[in-house]
N, CA, C and O atoms as a MOPAC input file, in Angstrom:
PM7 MOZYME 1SCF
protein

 N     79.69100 1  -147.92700 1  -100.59500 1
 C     79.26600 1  -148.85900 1  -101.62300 1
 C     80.50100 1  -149.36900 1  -102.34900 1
 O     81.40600 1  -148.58000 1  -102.62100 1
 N     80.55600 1  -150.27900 1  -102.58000 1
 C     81.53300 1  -151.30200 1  -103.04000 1
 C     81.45100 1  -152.02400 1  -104.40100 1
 O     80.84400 1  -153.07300 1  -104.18800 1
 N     81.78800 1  -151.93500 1  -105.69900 1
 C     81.46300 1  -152.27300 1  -106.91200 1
 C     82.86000 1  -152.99000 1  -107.61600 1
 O     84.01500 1  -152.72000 1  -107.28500 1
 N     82.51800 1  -153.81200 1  -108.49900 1
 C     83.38900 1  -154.32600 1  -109.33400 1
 C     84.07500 1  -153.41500 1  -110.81000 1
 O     83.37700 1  -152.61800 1  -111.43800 1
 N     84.91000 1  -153.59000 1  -111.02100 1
 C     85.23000 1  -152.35300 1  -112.24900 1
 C     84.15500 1  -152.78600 1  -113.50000 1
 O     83.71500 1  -153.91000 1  -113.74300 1
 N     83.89800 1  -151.55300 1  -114.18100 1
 C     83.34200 1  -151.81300 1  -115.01700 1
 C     81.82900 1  -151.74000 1  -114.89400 1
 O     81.10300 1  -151.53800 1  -115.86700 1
 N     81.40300 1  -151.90600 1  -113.69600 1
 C     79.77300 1  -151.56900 1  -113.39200 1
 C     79.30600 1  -150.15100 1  -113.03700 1
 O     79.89400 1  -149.08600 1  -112.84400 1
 N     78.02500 1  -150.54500 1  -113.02300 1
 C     77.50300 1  -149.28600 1  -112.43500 1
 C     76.79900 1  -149.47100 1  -110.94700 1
 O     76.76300 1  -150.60900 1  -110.48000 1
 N     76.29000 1  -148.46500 1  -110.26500 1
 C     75.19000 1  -149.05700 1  -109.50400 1
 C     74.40200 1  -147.75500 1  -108.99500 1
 O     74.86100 1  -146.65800 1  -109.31600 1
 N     73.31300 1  -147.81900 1  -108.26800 1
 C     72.06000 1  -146.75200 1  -107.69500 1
 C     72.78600 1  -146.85900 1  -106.43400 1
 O     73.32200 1  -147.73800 1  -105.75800 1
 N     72.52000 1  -145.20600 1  -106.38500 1
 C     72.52700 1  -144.67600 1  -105.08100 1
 C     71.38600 1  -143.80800 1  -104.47900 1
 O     71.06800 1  -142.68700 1  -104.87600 1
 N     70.86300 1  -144.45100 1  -103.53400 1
 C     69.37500 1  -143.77100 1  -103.35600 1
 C     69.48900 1  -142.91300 1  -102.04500 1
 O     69.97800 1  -143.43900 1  -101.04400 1
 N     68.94200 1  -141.27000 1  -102.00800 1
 C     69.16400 1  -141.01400 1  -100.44600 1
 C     67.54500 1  -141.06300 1   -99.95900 1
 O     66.56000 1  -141.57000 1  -100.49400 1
 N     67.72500 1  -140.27400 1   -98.65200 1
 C     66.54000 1  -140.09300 1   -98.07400 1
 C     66.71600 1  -139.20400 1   -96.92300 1
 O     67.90400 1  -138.94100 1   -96.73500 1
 N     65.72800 1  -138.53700 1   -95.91000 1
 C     65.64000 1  -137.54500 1   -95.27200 1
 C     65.76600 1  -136.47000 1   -95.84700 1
 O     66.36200 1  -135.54900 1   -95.28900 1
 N     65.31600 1  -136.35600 1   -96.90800 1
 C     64.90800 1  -134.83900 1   -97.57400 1
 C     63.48900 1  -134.23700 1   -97.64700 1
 O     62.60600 1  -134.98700 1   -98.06300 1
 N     63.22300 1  -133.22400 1   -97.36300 1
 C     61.54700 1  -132.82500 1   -98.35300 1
 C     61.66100 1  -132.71300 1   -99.14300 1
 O     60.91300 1  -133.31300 1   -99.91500 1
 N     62.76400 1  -131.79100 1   -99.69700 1
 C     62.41900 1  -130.89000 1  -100.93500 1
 C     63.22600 1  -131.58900 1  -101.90200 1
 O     62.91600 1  -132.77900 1  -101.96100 1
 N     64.12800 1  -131.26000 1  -102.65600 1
 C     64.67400 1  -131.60500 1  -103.99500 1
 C     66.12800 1  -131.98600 1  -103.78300 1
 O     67.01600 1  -131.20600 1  -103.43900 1
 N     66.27600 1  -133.42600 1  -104.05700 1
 C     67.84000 1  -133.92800 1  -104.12900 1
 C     68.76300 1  -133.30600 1  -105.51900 1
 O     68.18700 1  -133.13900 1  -106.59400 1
 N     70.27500 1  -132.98600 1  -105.34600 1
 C     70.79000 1  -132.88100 1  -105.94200 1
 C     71.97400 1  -133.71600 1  -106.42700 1
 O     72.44000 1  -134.19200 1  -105.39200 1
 N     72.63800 1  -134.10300 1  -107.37000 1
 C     73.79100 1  -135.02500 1  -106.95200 1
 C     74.98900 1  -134.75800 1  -107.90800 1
 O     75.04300 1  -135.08600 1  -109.09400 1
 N     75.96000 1  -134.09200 1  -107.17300 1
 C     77.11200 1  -133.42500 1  -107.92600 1
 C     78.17500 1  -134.74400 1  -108.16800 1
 O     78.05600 1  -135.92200 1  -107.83000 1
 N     79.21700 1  -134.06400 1  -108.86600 1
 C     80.73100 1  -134.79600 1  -108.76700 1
 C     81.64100 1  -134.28300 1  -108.43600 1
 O     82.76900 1  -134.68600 1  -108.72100 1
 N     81.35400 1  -133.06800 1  -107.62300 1
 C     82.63100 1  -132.73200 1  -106.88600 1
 C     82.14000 1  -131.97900 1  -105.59300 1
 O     80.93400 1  -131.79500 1  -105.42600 1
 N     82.93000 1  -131.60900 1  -104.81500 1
 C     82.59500 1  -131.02700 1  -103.29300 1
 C     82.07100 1  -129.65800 1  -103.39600 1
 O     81.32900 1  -129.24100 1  -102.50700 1
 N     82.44200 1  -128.79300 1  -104.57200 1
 C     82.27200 1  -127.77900 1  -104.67300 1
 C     82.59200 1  -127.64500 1  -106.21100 1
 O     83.38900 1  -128.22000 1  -106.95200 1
 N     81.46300 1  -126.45800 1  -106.43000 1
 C     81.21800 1  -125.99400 1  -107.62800 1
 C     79.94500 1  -126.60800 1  -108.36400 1
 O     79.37000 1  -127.41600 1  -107.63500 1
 N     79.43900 1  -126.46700 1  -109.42400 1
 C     78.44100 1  -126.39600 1  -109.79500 1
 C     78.20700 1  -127.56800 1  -111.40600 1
 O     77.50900 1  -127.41200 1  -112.40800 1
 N     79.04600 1  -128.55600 1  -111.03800 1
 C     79.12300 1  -129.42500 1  -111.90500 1
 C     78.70400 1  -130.75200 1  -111.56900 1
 O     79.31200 1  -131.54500 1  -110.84900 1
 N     77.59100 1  -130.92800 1  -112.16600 1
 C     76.24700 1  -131.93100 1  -111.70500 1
 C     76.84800 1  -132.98300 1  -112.47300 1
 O     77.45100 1  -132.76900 1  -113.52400 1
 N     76.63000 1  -134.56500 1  -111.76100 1
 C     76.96500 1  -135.77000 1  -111.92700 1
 C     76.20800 1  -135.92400 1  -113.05600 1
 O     75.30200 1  -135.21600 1  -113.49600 1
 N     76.73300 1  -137.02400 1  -113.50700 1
 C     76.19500 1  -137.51200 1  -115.18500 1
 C     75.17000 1  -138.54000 1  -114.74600 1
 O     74.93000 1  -138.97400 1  -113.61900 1
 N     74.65600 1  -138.80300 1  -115.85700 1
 C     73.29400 1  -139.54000 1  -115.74700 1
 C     71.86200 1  -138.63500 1  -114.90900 1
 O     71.65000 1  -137.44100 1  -115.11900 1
 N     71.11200 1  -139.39300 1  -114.08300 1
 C     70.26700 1  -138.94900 1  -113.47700 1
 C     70.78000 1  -137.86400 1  -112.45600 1
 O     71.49400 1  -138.25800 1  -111.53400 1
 N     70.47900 1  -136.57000 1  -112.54900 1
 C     71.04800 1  -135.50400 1  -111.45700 1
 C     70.24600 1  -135.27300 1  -110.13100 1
 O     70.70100 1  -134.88300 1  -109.05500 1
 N     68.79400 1  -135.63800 1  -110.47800 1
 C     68.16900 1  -135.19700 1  -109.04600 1
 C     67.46800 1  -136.27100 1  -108.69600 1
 O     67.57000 1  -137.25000 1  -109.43600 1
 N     66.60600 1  -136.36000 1  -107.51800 1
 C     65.58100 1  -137.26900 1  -107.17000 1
 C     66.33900 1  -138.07700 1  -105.95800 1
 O     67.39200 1  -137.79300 1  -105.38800 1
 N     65.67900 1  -138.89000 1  -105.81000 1
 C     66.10900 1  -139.69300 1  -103.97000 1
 C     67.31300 1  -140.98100 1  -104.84000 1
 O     68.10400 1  -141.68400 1  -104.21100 1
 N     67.15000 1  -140.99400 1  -106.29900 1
 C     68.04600 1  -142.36500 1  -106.50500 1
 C     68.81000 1  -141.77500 1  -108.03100 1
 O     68.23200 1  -141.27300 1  -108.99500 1
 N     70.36700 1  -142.04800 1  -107.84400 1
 C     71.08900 1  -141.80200 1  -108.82000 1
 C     71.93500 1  -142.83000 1  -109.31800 1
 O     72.85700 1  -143.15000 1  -108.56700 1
 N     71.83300 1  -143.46700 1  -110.48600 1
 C     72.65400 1  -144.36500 1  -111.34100 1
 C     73.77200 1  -143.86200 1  -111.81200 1
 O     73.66000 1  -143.00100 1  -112.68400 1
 N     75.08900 1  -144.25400 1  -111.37700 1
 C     76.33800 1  -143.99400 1  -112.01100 1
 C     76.56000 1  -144.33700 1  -113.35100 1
 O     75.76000 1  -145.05400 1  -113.95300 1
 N     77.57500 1  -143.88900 1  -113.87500 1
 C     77.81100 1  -144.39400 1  -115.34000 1
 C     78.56200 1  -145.57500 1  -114.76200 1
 O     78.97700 1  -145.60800 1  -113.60300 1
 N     78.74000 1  -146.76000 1  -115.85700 1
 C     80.42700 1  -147.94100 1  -115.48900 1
 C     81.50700 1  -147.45300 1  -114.83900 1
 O     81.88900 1  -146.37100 1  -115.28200 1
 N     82.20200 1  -147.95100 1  -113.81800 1
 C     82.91400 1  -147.05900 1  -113.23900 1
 C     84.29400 1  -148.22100 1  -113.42300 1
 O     84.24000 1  -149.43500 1  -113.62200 1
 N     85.72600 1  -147.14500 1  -113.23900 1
 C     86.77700 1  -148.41100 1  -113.30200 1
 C     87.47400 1  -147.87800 1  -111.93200 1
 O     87.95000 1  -148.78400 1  -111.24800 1
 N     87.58900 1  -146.79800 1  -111.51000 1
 C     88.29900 1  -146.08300 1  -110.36800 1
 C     87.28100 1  -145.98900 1  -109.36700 1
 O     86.09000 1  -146.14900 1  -109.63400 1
 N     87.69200 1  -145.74600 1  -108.28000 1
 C     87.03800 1  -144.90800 1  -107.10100 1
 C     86.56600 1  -143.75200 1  -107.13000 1
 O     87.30300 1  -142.79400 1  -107.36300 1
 N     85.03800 1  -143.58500 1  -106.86500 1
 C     84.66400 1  -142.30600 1  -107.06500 1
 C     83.81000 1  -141.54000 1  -106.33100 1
 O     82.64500 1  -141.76300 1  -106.00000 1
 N     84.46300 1  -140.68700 1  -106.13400 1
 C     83.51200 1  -139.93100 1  -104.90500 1
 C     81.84300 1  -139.03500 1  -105.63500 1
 O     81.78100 1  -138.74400 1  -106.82900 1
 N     81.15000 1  -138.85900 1  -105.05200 1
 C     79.35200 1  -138.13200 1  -105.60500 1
 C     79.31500 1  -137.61100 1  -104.55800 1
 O     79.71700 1  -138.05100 1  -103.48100 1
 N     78.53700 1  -136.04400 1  -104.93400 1
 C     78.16900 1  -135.33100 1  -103.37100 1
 C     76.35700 1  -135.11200 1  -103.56500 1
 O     75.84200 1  -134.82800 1  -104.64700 1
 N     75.68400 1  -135.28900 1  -102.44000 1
 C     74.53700 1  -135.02400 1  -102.45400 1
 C     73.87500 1  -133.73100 1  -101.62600 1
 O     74.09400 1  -133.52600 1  -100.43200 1
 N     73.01900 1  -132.89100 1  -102.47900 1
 C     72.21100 1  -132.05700 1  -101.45700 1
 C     71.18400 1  -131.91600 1  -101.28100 1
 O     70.58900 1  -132.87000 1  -101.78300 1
 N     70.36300 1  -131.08500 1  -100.72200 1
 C     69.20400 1  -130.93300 1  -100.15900 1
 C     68.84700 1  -129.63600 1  -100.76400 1
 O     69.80100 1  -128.89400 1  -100.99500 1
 N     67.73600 1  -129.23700 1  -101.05000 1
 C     67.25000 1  -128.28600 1  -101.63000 1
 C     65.92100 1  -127.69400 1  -100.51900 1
 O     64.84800 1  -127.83700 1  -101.10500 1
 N     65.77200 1  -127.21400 1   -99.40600 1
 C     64.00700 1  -127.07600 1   -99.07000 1
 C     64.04400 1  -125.19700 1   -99.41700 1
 O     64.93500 1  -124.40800 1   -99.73300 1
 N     62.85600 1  -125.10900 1   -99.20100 1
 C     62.92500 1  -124.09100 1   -98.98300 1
 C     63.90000 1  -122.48700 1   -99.87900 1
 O     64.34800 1  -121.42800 1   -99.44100 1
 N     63.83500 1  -123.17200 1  -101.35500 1
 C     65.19500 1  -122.22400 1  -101.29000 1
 C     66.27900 1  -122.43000 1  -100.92500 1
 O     67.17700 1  -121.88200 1  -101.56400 1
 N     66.64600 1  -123.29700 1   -99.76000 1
 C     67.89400 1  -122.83000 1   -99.43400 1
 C     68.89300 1  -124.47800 1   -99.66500 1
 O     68.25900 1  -125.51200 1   -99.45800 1
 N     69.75900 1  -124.55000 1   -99.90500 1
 C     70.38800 1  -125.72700 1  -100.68900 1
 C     71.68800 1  -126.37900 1   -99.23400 1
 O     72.88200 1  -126.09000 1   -99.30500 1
 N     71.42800 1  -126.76000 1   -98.71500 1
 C     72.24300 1  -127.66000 1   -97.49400 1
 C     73.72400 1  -127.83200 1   -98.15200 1
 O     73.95700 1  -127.60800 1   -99.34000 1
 N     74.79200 1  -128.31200 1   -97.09500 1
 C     75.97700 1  -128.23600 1   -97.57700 1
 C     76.03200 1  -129.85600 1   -97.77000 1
 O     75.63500 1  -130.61200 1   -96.88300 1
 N     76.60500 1  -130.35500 1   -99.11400 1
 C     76.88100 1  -131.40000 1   -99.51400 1
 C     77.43200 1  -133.24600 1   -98.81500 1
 O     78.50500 1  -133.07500 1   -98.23700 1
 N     77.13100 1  -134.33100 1   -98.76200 1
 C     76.85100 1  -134.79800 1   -98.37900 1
 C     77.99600 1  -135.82100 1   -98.98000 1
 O     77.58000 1  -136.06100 1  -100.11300 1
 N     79.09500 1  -136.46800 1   -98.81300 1
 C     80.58900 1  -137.15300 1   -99.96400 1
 C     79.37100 1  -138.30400 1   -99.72600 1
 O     78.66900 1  -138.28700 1   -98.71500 1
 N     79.22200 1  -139.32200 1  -100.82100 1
 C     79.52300 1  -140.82300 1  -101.26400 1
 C     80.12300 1  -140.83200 1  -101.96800 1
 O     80.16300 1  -140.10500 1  -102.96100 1
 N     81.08500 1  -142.06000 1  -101.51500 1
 C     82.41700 1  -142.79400 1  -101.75600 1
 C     81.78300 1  -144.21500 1  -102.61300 1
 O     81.00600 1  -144.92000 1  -101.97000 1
 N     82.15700 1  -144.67300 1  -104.22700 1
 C     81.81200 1  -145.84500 1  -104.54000 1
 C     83.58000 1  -146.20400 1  -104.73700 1
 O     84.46900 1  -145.58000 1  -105.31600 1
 N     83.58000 1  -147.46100 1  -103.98500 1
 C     84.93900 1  -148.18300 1  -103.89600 1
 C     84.77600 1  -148.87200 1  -104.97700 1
 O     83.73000 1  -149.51300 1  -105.08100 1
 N     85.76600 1  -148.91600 1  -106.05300 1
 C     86.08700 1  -150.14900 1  -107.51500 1
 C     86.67400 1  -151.09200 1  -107.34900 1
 O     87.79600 1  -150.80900 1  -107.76700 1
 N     86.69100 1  -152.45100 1  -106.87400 1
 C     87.76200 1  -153.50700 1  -107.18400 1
 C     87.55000 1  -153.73600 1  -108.14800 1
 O     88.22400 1  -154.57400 1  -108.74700 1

């Protein structure tokens, strides 16, 4: 995804059952700002490049993370 500085935009996944998660880093336990779970996540305004990781929740058991990349011009 590709954005202008200063915006925001939705990132929606899919192929999950159970419960989306959506971090800001590859590892560790520090959940992205704004909306954290569900199939669609709104960034805050962005001025840099920024990477979001997404997971999967079924069952208990939580899948290994998923990088989106939002590019800033």
């Amino acid at each position: 995804t590709t954005i202008c500085s200063g915006s925001s935009t939705t990132l929606t996944a899919s192929g999950c059952n159970g419960s989306l998660t959506w971090y800001s880093s590859a590892t560790g336990t520090t959940l992205a700002s704004g909306t954290t779970s569900g199939l669609n996540f709104t960034t805050p305004m962005l001025t840099n490049t920024t990477n979001y990781h997404i997971s999967c929740t079924e069952n208990s058991y939580e899948s290994s993370r998923t990088a989106v990349i939002i590019t800033v011009n």
